[in-house]
PDB file of C-alpha atoms in Angstrom:
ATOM      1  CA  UNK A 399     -38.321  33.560 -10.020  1.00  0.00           C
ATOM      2  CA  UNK A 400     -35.530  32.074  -7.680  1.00  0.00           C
ATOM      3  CA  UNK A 401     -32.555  34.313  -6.474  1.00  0.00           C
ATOM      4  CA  UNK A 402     -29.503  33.218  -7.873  1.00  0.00           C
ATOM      5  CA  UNK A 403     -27.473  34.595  -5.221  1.00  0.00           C
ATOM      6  CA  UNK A 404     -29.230  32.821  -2.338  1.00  0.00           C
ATOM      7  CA  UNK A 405     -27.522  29.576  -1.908  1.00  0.00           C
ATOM      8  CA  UNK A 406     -30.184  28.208   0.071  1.00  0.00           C
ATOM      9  CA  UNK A 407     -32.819  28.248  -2.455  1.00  0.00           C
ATOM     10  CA  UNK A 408     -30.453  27.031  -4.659  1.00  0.00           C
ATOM     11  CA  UNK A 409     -29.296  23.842  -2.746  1.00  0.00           C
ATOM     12  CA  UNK A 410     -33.273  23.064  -2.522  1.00  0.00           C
ATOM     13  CA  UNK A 411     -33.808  23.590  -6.202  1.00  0.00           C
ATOM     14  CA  UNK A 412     -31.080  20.697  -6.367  1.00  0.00           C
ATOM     15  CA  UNK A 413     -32.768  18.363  -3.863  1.00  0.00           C
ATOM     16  CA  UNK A 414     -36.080  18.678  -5.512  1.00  0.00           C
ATOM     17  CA  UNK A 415     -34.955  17.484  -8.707  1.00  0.00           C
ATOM     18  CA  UNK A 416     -33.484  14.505  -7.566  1.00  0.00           C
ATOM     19  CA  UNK A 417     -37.048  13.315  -5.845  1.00  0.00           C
ATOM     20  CA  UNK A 418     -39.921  11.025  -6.188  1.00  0.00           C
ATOM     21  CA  UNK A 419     -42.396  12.819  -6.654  1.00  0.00           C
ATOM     22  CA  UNK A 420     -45.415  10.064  -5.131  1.00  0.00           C
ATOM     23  CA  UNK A 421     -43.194   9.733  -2.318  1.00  0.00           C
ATOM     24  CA  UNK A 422     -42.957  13.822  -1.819  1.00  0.00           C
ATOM     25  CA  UNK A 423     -46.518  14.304  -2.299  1.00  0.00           C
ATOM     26  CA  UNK A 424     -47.762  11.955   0.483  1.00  0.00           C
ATOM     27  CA  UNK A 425     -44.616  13.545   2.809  1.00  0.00           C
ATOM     28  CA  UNK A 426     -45.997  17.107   2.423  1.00  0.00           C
ATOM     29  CA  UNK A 427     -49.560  16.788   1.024  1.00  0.00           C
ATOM     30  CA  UNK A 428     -48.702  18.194  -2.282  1.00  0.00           C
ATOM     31  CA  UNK A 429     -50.405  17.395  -5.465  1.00  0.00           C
ATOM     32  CA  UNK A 430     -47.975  16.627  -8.694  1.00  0.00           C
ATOM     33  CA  UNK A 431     -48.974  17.317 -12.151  1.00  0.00           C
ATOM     34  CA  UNK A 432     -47.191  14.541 -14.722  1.00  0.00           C
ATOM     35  CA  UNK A 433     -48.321  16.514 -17.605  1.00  0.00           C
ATOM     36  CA  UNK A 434     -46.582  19.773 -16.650  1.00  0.00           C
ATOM     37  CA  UNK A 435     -44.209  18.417 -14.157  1.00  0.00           C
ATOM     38  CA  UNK A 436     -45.438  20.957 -11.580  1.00  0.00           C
ATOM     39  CA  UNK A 437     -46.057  20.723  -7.974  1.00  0.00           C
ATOM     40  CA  UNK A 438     -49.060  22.085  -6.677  1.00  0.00           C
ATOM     41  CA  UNK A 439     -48.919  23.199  -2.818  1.00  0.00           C
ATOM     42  CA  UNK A 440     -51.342  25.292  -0.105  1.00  0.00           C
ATOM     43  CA  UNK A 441     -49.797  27.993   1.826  1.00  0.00           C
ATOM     44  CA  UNK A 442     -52.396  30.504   3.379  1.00  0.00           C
ATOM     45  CA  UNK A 443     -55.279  29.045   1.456  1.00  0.00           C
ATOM     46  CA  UNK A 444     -53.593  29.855  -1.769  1.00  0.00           C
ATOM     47  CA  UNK A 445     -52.251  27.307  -4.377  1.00  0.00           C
ATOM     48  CA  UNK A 446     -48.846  27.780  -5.493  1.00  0.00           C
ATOM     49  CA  UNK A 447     -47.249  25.932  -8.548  1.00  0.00           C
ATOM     50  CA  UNK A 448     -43.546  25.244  -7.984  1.00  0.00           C
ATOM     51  CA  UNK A 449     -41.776  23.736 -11.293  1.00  0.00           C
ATOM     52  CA  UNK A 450     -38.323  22.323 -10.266  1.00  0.00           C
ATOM     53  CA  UNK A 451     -37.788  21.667 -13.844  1.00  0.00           C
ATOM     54  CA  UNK A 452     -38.116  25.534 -14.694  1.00  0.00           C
ATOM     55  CA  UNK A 453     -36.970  26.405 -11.073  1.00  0.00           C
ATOM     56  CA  UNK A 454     -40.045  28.815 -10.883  1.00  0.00           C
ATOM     57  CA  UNK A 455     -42.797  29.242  -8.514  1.00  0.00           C
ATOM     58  CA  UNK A 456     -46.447  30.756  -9.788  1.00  0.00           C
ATOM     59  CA  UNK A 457     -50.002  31.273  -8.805  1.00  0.00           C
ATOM     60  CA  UNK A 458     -52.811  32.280 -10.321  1.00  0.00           C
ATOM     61  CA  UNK A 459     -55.197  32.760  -6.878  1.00  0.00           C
ATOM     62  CA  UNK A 460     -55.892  36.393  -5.457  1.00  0.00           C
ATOM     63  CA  UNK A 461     -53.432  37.812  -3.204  1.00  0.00           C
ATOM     64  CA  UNK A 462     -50.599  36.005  -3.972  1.00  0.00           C
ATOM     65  CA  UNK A 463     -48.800  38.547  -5.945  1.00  0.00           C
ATOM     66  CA  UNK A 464     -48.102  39.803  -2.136  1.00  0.00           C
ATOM     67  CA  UNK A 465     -46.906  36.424  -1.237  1.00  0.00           C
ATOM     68  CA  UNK A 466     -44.676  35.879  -4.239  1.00  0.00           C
ATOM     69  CA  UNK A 467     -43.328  39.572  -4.435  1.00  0.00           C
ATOM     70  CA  UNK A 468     -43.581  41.414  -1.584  1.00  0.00           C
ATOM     71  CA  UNK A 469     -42.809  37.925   1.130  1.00  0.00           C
ATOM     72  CA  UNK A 470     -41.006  36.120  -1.337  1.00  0.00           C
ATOM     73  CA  UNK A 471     -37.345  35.718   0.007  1.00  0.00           C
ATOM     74  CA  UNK A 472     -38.950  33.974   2.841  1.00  0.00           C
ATOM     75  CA  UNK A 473     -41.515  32.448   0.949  1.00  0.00           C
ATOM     76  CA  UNK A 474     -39.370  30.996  -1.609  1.00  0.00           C
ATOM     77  CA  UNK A 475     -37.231  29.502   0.699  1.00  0.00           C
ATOM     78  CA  UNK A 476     -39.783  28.061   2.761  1.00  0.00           C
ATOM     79  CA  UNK A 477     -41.756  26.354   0.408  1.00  0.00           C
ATOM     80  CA  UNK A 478     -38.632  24.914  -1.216  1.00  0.00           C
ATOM     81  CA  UNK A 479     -37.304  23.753   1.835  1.00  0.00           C
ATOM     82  CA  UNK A 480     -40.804  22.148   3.218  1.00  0.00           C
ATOM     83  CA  UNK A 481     -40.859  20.547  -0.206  1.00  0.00           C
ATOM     84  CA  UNK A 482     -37.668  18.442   0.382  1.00  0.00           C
ATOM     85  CA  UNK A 483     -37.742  18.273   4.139  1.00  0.00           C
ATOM     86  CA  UNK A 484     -41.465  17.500   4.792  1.00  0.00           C
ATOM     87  CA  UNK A 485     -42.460  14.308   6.159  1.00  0.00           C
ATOM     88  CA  UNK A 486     -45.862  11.999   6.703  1.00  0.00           C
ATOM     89  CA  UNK A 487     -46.566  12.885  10.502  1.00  0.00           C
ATOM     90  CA  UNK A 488     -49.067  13.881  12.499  1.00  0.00           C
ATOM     91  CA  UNK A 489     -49.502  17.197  13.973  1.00  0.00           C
ATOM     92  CA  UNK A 490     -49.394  16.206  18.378  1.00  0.00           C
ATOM     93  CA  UNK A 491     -51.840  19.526  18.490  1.00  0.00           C
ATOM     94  CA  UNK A 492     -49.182  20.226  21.772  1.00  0.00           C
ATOM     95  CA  UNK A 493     -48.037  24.022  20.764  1.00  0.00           C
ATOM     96  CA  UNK A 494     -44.220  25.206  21.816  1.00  0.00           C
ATOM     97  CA  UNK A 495     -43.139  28.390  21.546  1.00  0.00           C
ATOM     98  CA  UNK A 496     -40.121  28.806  18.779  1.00  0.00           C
ATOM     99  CA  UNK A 497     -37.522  29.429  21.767  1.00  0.00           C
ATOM    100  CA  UNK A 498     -38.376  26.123  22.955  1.00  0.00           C
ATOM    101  CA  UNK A 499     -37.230  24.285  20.257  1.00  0.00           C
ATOM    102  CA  UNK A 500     -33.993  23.074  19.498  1.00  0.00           C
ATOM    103  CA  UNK A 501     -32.102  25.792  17.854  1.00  0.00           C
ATOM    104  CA  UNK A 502     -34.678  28.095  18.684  1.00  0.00           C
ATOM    105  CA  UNK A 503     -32.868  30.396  20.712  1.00  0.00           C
ATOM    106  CA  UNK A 504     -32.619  32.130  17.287  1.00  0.00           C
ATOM    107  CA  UNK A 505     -35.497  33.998  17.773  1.00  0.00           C
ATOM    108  CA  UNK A 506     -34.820  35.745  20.738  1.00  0.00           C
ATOM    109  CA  UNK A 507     -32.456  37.790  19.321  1.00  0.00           C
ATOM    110  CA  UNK A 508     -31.128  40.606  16.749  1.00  0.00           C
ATOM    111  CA  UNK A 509     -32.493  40.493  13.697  1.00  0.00           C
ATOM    112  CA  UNK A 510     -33.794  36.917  13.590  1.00  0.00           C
ATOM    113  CA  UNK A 511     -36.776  38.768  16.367  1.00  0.00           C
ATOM    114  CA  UNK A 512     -40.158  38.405  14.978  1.00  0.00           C
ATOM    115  CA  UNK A 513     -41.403  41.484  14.454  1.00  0.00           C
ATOM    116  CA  UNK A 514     -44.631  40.511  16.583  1.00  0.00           C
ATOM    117  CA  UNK A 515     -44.473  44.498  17.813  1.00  0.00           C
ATOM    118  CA  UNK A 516     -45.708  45.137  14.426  1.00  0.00           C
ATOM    119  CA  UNK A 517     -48.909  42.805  14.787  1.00  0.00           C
ATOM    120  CA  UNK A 518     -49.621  44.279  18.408  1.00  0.00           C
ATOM    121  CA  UNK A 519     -49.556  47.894  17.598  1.00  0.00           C
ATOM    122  CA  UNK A 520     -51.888  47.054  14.388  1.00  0.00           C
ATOM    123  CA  UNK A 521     -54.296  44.387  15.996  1.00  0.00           C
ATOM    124  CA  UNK A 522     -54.220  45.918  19.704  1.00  0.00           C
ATOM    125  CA  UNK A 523     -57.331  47.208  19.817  1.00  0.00           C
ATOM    126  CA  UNK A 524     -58.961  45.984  16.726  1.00  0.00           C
ATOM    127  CA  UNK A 525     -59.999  42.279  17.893  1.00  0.00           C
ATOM    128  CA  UNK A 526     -62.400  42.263  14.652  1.00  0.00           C
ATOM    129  CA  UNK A 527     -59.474  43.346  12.402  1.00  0.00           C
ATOM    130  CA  UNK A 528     -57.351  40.411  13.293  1.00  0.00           C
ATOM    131  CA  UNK A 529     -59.620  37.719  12.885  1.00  0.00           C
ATOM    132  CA  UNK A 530     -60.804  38.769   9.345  1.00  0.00           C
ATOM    133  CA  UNK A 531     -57.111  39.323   8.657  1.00  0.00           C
ATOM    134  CA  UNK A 532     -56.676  35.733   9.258  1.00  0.00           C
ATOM    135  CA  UNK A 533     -59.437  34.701   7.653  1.00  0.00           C
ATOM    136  CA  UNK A 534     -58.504  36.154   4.184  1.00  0.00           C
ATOM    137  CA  UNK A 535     -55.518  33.706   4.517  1.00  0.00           C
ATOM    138  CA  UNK A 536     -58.025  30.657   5.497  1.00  0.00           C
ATOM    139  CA  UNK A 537     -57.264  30.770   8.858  1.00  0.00           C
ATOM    140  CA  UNK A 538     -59.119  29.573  11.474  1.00  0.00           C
ATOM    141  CA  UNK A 539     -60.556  30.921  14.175  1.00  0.00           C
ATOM    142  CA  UNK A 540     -59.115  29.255  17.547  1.00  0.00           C
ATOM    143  CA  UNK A 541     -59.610  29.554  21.281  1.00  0.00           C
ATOM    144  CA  UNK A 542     -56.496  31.342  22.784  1.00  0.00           C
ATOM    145  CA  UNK A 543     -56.262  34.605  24.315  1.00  0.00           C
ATOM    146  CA  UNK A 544     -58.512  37.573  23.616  1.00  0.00           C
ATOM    147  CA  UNK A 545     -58.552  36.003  19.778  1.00  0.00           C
ATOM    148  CA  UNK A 546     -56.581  33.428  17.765  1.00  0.00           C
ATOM    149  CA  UNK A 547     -55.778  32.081  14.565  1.00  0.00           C
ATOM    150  CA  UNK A 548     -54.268  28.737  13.419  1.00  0.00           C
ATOM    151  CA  UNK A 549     -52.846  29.411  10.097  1.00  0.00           C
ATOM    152  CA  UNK A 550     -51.386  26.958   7.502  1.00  0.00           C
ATOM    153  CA  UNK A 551     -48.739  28.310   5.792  1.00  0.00           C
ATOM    154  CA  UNK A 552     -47.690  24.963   4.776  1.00  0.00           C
ATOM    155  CA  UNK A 553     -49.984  21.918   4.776  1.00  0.00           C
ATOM    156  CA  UNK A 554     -48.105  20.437   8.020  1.00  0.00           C
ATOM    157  CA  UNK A 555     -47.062  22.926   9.464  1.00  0.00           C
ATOM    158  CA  UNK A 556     -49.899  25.227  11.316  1.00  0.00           C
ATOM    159  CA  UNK A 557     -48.926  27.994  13.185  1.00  0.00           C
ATOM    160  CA  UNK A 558     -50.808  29.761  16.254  1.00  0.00           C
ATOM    161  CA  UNK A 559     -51.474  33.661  16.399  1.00  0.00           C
ATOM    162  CA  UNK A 560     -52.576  34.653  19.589  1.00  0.00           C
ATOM    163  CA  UNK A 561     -53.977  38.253  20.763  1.00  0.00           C
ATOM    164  CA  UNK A 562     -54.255  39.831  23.503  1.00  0.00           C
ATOM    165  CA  UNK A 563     -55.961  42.950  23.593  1.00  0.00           C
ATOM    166  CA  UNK A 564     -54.717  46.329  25.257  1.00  0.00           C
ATOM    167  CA  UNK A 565     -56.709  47.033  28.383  1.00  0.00           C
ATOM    168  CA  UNK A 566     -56.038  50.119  31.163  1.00  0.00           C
ATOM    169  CA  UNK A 567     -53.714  47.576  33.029  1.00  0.00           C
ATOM    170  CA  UNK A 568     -51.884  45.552  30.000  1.00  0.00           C
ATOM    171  CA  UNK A 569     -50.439  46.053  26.329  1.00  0.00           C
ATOM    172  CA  UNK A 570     -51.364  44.305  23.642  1.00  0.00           C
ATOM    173  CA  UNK A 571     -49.389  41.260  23.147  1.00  0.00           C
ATOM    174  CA  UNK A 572     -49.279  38.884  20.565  1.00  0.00           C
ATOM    175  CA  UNK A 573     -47.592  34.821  20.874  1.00  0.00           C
ATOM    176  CA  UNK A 574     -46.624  32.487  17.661  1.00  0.00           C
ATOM    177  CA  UNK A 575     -46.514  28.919  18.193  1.00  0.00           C
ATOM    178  CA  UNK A 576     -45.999  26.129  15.968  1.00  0.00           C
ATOM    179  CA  UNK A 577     -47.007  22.545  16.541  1.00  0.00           C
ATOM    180  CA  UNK A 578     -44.473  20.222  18.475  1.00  0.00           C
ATOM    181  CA  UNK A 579     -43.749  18.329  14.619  1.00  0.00           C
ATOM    182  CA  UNK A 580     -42.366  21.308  13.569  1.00  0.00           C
ATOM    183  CA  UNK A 581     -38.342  20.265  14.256  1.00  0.00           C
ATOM    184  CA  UNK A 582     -38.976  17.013  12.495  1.00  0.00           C
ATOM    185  CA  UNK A 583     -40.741  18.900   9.053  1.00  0.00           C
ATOM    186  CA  UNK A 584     -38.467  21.583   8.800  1.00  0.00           C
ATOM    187  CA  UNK A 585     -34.877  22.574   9.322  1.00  0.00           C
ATOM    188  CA  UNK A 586     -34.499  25.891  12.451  1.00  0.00           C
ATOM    189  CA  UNK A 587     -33.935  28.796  10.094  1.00  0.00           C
ATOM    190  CA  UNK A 588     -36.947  27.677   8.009  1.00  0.00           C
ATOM    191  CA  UNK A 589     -39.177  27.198  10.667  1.00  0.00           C
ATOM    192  CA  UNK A 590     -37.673  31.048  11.290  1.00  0.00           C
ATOM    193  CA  UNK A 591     -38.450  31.879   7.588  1.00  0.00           C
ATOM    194  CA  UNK A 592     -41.741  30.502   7.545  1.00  0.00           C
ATOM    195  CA  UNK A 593     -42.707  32.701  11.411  1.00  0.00           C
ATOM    196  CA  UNK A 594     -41.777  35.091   9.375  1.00  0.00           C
ATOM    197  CA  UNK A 595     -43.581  34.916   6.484  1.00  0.00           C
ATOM    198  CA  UNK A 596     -46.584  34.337   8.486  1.00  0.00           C
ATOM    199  CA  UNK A 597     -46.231  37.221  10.569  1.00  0.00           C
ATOM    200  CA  UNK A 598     -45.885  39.881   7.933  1.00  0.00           C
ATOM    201  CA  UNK A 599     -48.724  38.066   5.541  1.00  0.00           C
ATOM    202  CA  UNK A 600     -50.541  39.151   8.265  1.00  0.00           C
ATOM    203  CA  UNK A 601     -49.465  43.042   8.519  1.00  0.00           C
TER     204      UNK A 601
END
């Protein structure tokens, strides 16, 4: 299930092998299966099985065909990379924008902009929509804005939706933020990959 031509997912297939695997799972809350040498991880309140002996990644809960398929060149990457990269820290619950982080001016640009255009002009007037959206991906419902969504696409690494709703004087707009940890779990294209993978899990 890996693409051989993406060097990235390669290189983390590597790494993975080469790991402890009691030391991994208390880095990035993961659960490891001796028996069938699998790794069990969360992302959108789905389990995924990732097999770095087999170099595959499965699931077996509804609506992750989506994930695995439709989102899976960032998916795969992601989850690959937070395997090898995460660490045992504490989310600071102090939310930065991505441009804000080191590396991050990434994002403001080309074709590494989230396509957050896409979430306004579905979610713009449809308040309701967005929050059961999220919810279908076990998000949870948070304080910000006109409606917002903390989101887990990785056990440490939560990431903020925030709407605003379209009113006679405004357009809709719509933020993502990660927690401040999120430079020290992941590498700044995979922080990218996993915005990204967020975003459009929610389209």
């Amino acid at each position: 299930m890996t693409e051989p031509n993406n060097p990235g997912e390669e290189k983390a297939w590597e790494i993975l092998s080469t790991l402890d695997p009691d030391k991994l799972c208390k880095a990035a809350s993961a659960f490891y299966d001796r028996a069938t040498e699998k790794y069990a991880v969360t992302s959108l309140g789905m389990r995924f099985d990732v097999s770095p002996k087999e170099r595959t990644i499965s699931s077996a809960s509804p609506g992750s065909e989506v994930i695995l398929h439709k989102l899976g060149y960032f998916f795969k990457l992601s989850i690959l990379w937070y395997l090898v990269s995460a660490k045992d820290i504490r989310c600071t619950e102090r939310l930065v924008k991505l441009q804000n982080i080191k590396g991050g001016d990434i994002f403001t640009r080309g074709s590494h902009l989230l396509p957050l255009d896409r979430l306004e002009l579905k979610y713009g007037t449809n308040k309701s929509g967005f929050i059961e959206k999220g919810k279908t991906l076990a998000g949870e419902i948070m304080n910000y804005g006109d409606a917002s969504l903390k989101l887990f696409p990785f056990p440490r690494v939560p990431v903020v939706l925030t709407l605003w709703i379209e009113d006679e004087e405004f357009p809709a707009r719509v933020d993502l933020l990660f927690d401040s940890t999120c430079d020290l779990l992941l590498p700044v294209d995979i922080i990218w990959s996993t915005a990204m993978l967020t975003v459009l899990a929610m389209l």
